[in-house]
Short mmCIF file of C-alpha atoms and ligand atoms in Angstrom, two decimals:
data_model
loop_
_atom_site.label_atom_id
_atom_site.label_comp_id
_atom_site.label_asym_id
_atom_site.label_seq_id
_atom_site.Cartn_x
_atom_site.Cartn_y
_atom_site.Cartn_z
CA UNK A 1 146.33 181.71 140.58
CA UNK A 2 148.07 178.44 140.41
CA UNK A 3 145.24 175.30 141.34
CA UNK A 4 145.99 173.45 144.57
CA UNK A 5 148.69 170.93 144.90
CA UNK A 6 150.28 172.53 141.81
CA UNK A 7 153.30 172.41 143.55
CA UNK A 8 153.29 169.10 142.55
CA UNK A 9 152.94 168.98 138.57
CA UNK A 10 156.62 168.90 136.89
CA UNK A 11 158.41 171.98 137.59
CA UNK A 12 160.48 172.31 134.14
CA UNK A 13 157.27 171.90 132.17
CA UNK A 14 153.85 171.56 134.03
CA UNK A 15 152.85 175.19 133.70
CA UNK A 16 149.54 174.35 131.97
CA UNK A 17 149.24 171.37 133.83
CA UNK A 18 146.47 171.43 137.05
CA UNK A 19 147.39 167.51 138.39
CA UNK A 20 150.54 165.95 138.63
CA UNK A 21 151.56 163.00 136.38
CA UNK A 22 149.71 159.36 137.06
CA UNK A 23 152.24 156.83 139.09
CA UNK A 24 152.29 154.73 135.71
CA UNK A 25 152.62 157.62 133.67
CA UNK A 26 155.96 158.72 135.69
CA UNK A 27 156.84 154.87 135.25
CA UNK A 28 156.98 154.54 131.76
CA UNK A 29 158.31 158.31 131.26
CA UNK A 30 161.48 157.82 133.28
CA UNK A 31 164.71 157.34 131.10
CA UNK A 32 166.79 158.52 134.11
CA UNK A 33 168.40 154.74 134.91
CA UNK A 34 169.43 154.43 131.24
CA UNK A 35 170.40 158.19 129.92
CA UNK A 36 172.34 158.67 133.42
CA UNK A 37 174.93 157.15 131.34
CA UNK A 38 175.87 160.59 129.35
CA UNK A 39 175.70 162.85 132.15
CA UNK A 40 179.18 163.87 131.54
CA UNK A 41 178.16 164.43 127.93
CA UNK A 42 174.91 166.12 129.16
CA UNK A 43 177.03 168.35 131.20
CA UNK A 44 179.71 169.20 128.46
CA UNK A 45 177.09 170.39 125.97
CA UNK A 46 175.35 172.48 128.42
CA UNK A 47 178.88 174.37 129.16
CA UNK A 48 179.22 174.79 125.83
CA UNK A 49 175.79 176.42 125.01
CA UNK A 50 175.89 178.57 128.46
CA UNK A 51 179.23 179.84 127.19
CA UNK A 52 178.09 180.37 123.88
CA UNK A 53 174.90 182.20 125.48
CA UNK A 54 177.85 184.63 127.00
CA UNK A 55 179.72 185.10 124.42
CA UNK A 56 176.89 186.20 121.63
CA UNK A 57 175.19 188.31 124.94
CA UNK A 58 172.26 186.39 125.42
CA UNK A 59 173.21 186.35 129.06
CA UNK A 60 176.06 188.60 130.76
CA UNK A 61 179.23 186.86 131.27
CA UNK A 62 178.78 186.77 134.61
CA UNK A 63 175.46 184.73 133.99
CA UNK A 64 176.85 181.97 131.68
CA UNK A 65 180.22 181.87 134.60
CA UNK A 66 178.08 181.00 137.20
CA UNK A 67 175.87 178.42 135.50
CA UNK A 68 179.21 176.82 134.35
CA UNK A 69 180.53 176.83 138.03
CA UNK A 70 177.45 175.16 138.60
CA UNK A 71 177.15 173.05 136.30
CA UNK A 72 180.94 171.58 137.03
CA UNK A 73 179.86 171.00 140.65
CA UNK A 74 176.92 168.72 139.31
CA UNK A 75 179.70 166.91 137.41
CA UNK A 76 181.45 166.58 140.65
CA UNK A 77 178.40 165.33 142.46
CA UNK A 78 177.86 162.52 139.62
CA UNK A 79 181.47 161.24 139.48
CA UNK A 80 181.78 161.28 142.99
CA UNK A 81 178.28 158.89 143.58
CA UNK A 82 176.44 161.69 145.91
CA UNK A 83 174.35 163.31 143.31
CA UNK A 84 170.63 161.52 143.54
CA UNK A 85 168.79 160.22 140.70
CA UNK A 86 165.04 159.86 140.77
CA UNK A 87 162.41 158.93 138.59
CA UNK A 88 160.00 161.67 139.27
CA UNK A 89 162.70 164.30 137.34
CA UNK A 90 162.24 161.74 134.32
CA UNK A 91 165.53 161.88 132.33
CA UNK A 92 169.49 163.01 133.09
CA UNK A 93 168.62 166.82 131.45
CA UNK A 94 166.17 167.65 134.12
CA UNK A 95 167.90 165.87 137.03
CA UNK A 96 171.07 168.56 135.66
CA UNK A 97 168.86 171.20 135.50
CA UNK A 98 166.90 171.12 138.93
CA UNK A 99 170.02 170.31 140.40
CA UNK A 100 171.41 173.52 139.04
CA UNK A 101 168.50 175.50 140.20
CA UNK A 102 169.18 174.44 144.06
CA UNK A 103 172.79 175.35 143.45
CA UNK A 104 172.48 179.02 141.97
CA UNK A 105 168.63 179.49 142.25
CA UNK A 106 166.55 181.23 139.53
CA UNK A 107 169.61 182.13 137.41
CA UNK A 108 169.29 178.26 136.86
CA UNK A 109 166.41 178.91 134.17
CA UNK A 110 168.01 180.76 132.06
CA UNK A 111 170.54 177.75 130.59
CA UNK A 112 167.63 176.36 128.30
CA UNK A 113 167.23 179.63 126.63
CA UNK A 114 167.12 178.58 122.85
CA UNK A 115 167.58 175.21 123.24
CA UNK A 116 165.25 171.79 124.24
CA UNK A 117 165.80 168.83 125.32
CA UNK A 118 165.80 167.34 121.42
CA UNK A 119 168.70 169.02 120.60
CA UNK A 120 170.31 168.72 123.73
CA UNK A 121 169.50 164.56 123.78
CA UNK A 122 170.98 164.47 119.94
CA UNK A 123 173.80 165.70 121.00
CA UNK A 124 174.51 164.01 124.30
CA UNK A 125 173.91 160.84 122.34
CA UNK A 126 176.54 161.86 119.13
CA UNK A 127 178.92 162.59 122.29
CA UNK A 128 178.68 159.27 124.21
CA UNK A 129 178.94 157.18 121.19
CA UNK A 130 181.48 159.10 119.49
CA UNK A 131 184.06 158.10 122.34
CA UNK A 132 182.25 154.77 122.67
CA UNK A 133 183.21 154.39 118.94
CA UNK A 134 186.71 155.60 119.30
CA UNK A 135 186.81 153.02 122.45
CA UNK A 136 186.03 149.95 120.43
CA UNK A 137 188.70 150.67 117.84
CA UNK A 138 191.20 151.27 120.36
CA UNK A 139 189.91 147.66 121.58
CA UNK A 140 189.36 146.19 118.22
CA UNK A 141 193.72 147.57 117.78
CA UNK A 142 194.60 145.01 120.95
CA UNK A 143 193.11 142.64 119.49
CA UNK A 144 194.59 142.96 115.90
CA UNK A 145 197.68 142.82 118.01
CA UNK A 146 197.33 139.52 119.94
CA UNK A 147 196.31 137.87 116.68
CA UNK A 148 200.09 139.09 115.61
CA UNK A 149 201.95 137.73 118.27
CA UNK A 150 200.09 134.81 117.98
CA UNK A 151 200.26 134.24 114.15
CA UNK A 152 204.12 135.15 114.00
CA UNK A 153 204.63 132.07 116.69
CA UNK A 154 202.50 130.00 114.31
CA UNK A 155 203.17 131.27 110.75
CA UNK A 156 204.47 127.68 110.10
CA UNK A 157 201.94 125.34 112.25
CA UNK A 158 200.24 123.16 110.17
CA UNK A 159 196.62 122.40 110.39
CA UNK A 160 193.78 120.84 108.43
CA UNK A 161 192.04 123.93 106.55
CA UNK A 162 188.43 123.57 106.39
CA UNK A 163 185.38 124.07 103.81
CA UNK A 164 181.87 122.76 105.18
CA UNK A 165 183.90 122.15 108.00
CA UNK A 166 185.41 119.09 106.08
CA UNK A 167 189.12 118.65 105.17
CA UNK A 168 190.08 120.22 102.57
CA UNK A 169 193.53 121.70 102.54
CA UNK A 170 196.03 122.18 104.90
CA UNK A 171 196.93 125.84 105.77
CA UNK A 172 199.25 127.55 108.60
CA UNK A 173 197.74 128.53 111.79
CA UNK A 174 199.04 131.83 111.10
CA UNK A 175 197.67 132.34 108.15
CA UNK A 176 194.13 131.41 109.66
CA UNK A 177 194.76 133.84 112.44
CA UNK A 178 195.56 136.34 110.02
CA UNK A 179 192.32 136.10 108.05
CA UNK A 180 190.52 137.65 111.66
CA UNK A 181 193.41 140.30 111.66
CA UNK A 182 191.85 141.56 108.32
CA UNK A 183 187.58 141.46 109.10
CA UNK A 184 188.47 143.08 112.72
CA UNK A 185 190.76 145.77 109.85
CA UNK A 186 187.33 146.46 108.34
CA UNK A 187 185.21 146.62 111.29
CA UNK A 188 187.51 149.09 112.77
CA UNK A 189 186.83 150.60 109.21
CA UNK A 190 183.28 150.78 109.82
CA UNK A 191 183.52 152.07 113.43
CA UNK A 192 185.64 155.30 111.70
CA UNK A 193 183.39 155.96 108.58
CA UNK A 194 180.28 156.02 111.73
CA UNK A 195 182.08 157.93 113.50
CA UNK A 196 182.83 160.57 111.23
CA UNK A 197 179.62 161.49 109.64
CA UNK A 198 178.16 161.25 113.19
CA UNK A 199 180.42 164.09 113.90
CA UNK A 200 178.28 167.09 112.98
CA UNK A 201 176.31 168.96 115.50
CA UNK A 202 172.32 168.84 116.82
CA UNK A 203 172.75 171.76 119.27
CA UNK A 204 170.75 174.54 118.48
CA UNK A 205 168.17 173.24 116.45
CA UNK A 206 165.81 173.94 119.48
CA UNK A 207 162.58 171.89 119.38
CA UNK A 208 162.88 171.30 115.82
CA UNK A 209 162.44 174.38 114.15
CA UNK A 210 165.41 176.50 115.09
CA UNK A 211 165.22 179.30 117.28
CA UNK A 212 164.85 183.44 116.87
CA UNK A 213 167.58 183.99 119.57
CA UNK A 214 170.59 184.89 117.87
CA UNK A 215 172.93 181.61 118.74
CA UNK A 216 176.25 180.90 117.35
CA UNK A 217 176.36 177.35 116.57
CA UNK A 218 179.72 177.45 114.60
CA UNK A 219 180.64 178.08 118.08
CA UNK A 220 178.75 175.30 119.65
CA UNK A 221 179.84 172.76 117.48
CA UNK A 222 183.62 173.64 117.49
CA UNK A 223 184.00 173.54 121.66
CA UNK A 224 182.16 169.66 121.41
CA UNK A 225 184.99 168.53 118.85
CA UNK A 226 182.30 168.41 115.85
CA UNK A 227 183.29 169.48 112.23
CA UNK A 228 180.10 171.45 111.68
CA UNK A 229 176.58 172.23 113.24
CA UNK A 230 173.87 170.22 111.34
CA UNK A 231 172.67 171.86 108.48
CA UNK A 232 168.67 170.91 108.89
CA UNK A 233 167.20 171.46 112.09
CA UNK A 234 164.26 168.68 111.70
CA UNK A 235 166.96 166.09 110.60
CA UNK A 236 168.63 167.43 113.65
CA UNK A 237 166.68 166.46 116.25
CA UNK A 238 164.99 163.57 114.52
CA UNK A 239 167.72 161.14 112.78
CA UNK A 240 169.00 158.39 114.71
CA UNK A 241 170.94 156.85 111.53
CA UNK A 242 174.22 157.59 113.57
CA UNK A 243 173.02 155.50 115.94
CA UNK A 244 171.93 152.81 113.52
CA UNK A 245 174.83 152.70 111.62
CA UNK A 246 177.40 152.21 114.62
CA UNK A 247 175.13 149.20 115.53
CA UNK A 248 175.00 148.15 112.26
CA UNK A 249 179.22 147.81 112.24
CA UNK A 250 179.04 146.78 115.84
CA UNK A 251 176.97 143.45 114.52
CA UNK A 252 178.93 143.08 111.50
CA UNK A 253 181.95 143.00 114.61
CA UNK A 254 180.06 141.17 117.23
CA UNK A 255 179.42 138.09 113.88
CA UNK A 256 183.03 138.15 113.33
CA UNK A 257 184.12 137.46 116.92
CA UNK A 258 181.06 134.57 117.38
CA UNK A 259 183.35 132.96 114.78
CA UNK A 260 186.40 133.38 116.39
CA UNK A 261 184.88 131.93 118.94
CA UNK A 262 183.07 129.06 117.68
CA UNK A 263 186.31 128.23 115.85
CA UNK A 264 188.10 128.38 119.64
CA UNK A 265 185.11 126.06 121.03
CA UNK A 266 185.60 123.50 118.02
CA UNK A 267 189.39 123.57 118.26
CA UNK A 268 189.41 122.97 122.26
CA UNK A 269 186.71 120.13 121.79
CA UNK A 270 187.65 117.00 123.41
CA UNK A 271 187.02 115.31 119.82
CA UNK A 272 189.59 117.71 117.83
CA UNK A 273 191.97 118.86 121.01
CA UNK A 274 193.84 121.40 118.60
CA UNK A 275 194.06 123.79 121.25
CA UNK A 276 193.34 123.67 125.30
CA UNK A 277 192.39 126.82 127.44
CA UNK A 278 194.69 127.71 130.60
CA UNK A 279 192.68 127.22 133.91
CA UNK A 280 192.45 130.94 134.21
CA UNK A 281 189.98 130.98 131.29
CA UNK A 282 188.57 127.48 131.70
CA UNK A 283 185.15 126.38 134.01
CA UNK A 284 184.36 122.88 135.43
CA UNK A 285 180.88 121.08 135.55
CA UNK A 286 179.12 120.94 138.82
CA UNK A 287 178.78 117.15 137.70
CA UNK A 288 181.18 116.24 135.63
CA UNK A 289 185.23 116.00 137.02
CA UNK A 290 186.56 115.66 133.95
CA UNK A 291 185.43 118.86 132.21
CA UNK A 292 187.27 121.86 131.15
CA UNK A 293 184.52 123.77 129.02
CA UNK A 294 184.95 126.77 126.87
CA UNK A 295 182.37 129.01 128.54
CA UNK A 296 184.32 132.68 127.79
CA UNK A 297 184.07 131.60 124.25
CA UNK A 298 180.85 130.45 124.45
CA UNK A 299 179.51 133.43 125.71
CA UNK A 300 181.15 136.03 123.13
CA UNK A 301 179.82 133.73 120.40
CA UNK A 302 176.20 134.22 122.22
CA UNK A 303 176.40 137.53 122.92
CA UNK A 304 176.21 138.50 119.44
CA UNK A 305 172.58 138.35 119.67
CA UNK A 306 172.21 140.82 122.14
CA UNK A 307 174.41 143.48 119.84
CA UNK A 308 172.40 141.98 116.52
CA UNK A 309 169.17 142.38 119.02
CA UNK A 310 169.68 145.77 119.53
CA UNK A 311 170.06 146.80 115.92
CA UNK A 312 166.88 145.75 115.43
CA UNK A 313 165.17 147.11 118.32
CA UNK A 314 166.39 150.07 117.09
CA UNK A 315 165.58 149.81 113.42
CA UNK A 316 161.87 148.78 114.56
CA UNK A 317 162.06 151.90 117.01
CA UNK A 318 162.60 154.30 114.21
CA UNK A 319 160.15 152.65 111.21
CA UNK A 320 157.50 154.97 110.25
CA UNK A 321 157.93 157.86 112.87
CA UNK A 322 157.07 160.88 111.39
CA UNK A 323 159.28 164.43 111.90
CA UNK A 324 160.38 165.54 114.05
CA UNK A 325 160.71 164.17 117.61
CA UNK A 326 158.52 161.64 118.95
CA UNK A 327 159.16 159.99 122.15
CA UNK A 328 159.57 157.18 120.53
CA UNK A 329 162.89 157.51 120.44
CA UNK A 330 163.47 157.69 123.91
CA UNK A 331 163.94 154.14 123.34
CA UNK A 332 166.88 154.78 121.14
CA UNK A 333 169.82 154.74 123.86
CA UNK A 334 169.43 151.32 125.46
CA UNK A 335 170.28 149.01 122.69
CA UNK A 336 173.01 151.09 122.08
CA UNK A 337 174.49 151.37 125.21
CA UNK A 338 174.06 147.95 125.90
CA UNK A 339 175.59 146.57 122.56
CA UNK A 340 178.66 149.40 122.84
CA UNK A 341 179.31 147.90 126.43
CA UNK A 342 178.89 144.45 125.35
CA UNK A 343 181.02 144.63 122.25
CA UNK A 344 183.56 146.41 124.31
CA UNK A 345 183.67 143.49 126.85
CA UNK A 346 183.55 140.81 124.15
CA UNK A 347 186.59 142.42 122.39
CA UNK A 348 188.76 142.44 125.11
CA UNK A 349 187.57 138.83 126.90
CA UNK A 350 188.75 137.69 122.93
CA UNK A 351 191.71 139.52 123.53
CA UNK A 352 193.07 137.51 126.65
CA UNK A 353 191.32 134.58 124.96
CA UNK A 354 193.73 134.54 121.42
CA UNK A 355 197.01 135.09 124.14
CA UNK A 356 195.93 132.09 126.37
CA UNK A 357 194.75 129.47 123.69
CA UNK A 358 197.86 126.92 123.52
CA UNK A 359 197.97 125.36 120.11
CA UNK A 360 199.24 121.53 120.28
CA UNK A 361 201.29 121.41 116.80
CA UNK A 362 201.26 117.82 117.26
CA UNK A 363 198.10 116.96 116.81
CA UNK A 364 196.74 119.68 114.36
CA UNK A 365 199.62 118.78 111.73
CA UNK A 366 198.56 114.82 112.35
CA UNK A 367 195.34 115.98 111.40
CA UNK A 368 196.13 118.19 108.30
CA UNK A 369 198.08 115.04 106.82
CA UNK A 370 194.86 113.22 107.25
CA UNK A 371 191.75 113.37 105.27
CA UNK A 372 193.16 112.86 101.96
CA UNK A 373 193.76 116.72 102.47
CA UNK A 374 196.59 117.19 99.66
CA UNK A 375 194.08 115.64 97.13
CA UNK A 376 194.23 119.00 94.73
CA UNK A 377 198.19 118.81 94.94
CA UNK A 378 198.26 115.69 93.30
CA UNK A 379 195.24 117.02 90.91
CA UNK A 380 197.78 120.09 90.16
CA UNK A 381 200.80 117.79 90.00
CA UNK A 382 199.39 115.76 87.04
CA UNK A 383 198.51 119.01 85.33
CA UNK A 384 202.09 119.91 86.11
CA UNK A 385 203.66 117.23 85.73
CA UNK A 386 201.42 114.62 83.30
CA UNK A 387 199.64 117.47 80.84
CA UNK A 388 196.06 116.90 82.18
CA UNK A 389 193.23 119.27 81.95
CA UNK A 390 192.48 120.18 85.66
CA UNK A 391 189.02 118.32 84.63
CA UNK A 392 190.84 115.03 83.88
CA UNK A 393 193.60 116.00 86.59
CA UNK A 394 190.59 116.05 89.05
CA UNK A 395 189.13 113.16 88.29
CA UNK A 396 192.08 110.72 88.67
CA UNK A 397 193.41 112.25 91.80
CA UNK A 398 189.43 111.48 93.25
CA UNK A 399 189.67 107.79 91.71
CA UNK A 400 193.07 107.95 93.96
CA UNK A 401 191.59 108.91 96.91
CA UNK A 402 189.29 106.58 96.36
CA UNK A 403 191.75 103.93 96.53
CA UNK A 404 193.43 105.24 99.16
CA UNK A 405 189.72 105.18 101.60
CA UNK A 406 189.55 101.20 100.67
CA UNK A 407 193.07 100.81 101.61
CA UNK A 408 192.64 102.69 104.79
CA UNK A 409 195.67 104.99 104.28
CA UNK A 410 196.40 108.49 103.10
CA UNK A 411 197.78 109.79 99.73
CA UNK A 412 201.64 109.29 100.80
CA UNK A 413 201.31 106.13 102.00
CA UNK A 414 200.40 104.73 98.64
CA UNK A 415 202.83 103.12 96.60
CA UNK A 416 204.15 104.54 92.80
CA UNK A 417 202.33 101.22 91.66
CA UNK A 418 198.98 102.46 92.92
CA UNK A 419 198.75 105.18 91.46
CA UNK A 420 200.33 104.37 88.31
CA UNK A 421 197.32 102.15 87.94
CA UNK A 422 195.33 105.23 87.41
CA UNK A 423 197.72 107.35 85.35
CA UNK A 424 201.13 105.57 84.22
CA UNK A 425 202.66 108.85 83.94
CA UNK A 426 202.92 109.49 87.23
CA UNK A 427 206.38 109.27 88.81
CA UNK A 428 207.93 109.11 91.79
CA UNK A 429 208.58 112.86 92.37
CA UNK A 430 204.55 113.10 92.77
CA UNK A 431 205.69 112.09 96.56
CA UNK A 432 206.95 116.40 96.58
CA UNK A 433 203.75 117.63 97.05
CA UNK A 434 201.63 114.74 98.97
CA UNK A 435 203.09 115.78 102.34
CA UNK A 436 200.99 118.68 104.24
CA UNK A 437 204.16 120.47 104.66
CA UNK A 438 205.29 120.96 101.00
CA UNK A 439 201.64 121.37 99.98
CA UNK A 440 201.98 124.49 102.38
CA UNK A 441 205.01 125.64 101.54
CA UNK A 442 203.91 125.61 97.67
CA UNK A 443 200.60 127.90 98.01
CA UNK A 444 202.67 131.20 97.56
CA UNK A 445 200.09 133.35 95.29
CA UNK A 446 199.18 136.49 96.78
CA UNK A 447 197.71 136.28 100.12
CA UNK A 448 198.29 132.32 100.27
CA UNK A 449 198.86 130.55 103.33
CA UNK A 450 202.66 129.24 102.37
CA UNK A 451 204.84 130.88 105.57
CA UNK A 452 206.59 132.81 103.25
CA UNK A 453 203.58 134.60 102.38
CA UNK A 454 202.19 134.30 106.46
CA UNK A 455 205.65 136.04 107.10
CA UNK A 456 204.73 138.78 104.41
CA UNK A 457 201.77 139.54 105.70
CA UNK A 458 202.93 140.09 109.28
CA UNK A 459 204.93 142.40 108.52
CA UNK A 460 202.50 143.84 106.62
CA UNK A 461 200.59 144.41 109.92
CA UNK A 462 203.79 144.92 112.28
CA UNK A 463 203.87 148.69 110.57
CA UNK A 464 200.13 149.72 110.39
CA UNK A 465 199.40 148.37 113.84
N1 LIG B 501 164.57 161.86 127.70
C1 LIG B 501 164.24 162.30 126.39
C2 LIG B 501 164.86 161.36 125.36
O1 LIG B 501 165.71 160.62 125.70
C3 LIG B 501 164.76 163.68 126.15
C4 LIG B 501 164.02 164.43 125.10
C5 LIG B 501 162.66 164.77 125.58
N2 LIG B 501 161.96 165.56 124.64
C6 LIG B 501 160.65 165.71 124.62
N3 LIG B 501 160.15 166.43 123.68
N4 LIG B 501 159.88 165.17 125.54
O2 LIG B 501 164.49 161.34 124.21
#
């Protein structure tokens, strides 16, 4: 005889249980608000094990067609905003599964034959990131994109290029946007290489130990899209590297675009005014009329912590847990759902971001003429031109520059006389390469930022994008 009030232990798994679950205990158990996220992935991989079930004759046909008629109502329900979430049915699996049971009663019970909710989790979680994955490079593509258009319209724009954020030679703006075309290349990369080896499949491990029923997982696999079923139940229901290494790329992705965007912030800075934001992706100070600050920027370069944040969450989730399943990782879909949504969003605000930044060619090629930036031309002229070592070459281009900070005026603006002074074998035709433009137009090695090379490059691109 069941003990009083047992009606109101947890129907799906309180058979041995006398009380119902403590307030707090129900609190802290809940992962409904987060894992309601894959209930269309929840629902796919129960379709696909109920139809498996009817195919190997673990239930009749008719069986697994009515739980699947069921089961795409529930779908229904969800999409549509009536179905009701609660915290007392704990997680999205259970909510599906009650659900079912008021649709088609007792029938209802029979979809978890030779499954549990580990494998079933595992693989609502491989689905839901696997399209989340496919979804940022589809985003990170866009972006590549913009960064085209933009860097063909600049492949000639001069600009001061930077190391320690000092002058140090001048470069193309093209070629600079070019050099985020290639690390978003990669991350897209990584995003792939997770997304294939996540791409094997949990169902059918059961708890962790397999099951006796006799399940066809070839089967099971190959309706969810995955190449294979996994090979080890334990590591089945018990590895989260998938998860790890997708957050792993997506923080490798999220540093890149903080740079991007720093580099945006610095370049729109009243102080360097390279570049000014359209009002559309501008804000005002509450205070201050004048302002026009750089908060979309801003907060893609911040946001990287939450994406970095969650990699570690995650990392310290999984330390030491022993096999298999612990509900530890419970914990494991939050930081990822949060950095895939984040990332997302970041992607595509940097998106509209790299078409809206105007560029004022004015001012940036003033700038790359200043700061003594063709310094190493003149160093590689007199190796050219004089026979120096590049040590000695070096050396009297600095004593140059020298000159030229006491004088107040950059390397072109000092006289053949000058410079003689320092090394009479310089002659007039060192003028060539003092001017940003020709110092630009000279750096044509490989993957150089001359616009010849820029040009190169892009079309490069044009074809694999
Ligand atoms: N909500 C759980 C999770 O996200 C599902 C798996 C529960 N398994 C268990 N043995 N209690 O991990």
């Amino acid at each position: 005889m069941a003990p009083k009030n047992h009606d109101k232990v947890n129907p799906l798994w309180g058979g041995r249980f006398a009380a119902s679950a403590d307030n707090l205990m129900q609190i802290i158990n809940a992962s409904i608000d987060v894992d309601k996220q894959m209930a269309a992935e929840d629902i796919a991989g129960s379709i696909a094990h109920v139809t498996m079930l009817g195919s190997v004759g673990i239930l009749s046909k008719a069986e697994a067609e009515k739980i699947q008629t069921g089961l795409e109502q529930i779908l229904q329900e969800i999409e549509s905003g009536t179905f009701e979430f609660t915290a007392e049915k704990e997680d999205i699996h259970m909510h599906v599964e009650a659900r079912l049971g008021e649709l088609i009663g007792p029938l209802a019970g029979k979809l978890h034959t030779a499954r549990s909710r580990n494998d079933q989790v595992a693989t609502d979680f491989r689905l839901w990131l696997r399209s989340a994955l496919e979804q940022q490079v589809r985003g990170i593509k866009d972006l590549q994109r913009q960064l085209l258009i933009r860097a063909e319209e600049h492949a000639d724009t001069i600009m001061p290029g930077l190391t320690h954020l000092q002058t140090a030679q001048p470069v193309t703006f093209g070629h600079h946007l070019l050099a985020f075309v290639e690390m978003l290349d990669r991350d897209a990369g990584r995003f792939k290489d997770a997304c294939a080896r996540l791409n094997e499949c949990p169902l059918g491990s059961a708890a962790l130990a397999g099951t006796a029923f006799a399940i066809d997982r070839e089967q099971t696999a190959k309706s969810l899209g995955f190449k294979r079923p996994m090979a080890n139940s334990m590591d089945a229901v018990s590895s989260r590297d998938f998860a790890l290494e997708a957050l792993s790329a997506a923080s490798i992705c999220a540093v890149h675009l903080s740079r991007l965007a720093d580099e945006m912030v610095y370049w729109t800075s009243t102080a360097v005014g390279f570049a000014s934001f359209s009002d559309r992706f501008s804000t005002g100070s509450s205070i201050m009329p004048q302002k026009r600050n750089p908060d979309a920027a801003e907060l893609v370069r911040a946001k990287t912590g939450r994406v970095a944040g969650a990699f570690q969450s995650l990392l310290i989730v999984l330390k030491g847990l022993p096999l298999a399943y612990s509900k530890d990782m419970q914990e494991d879909k939050e930081p990822v759902f949060d950095a895939m949504h984040t990332l997302a969003l970041c992607v595509q605000v940097m998106t509209a971001l790299v078409g809206d930044i105007q560029m004022h060619r004015d001012k940036m090629q003033a700038a790359a003429g200043g700061g003594f930036a063709t310094a190493t031309d003149l160093a590689d002229w007199l190796v050219r031109e004089a026979g120096k070592t590049f040590r000695e070459a070096h050396h009297i281009s600095g004593s140059i520059v020298r000159l030229g900070e006491e004088k107040t005026c950059d390397l072109d603006q000092l006289s053949l006389q000058d410079m003689q002074g320092y090394e009479p074998k310089i002659t007039a035709r060192v003028f060539d390469v003092l001017s940003p433009q020709n110092s630009v137009k000279s750096r044509t090695s490989y993957g150089g930022t001359a616009p010849a090379q820029v040009e190169l490059q892009i079309q490069n691109w044009k074809k694999r994008l």
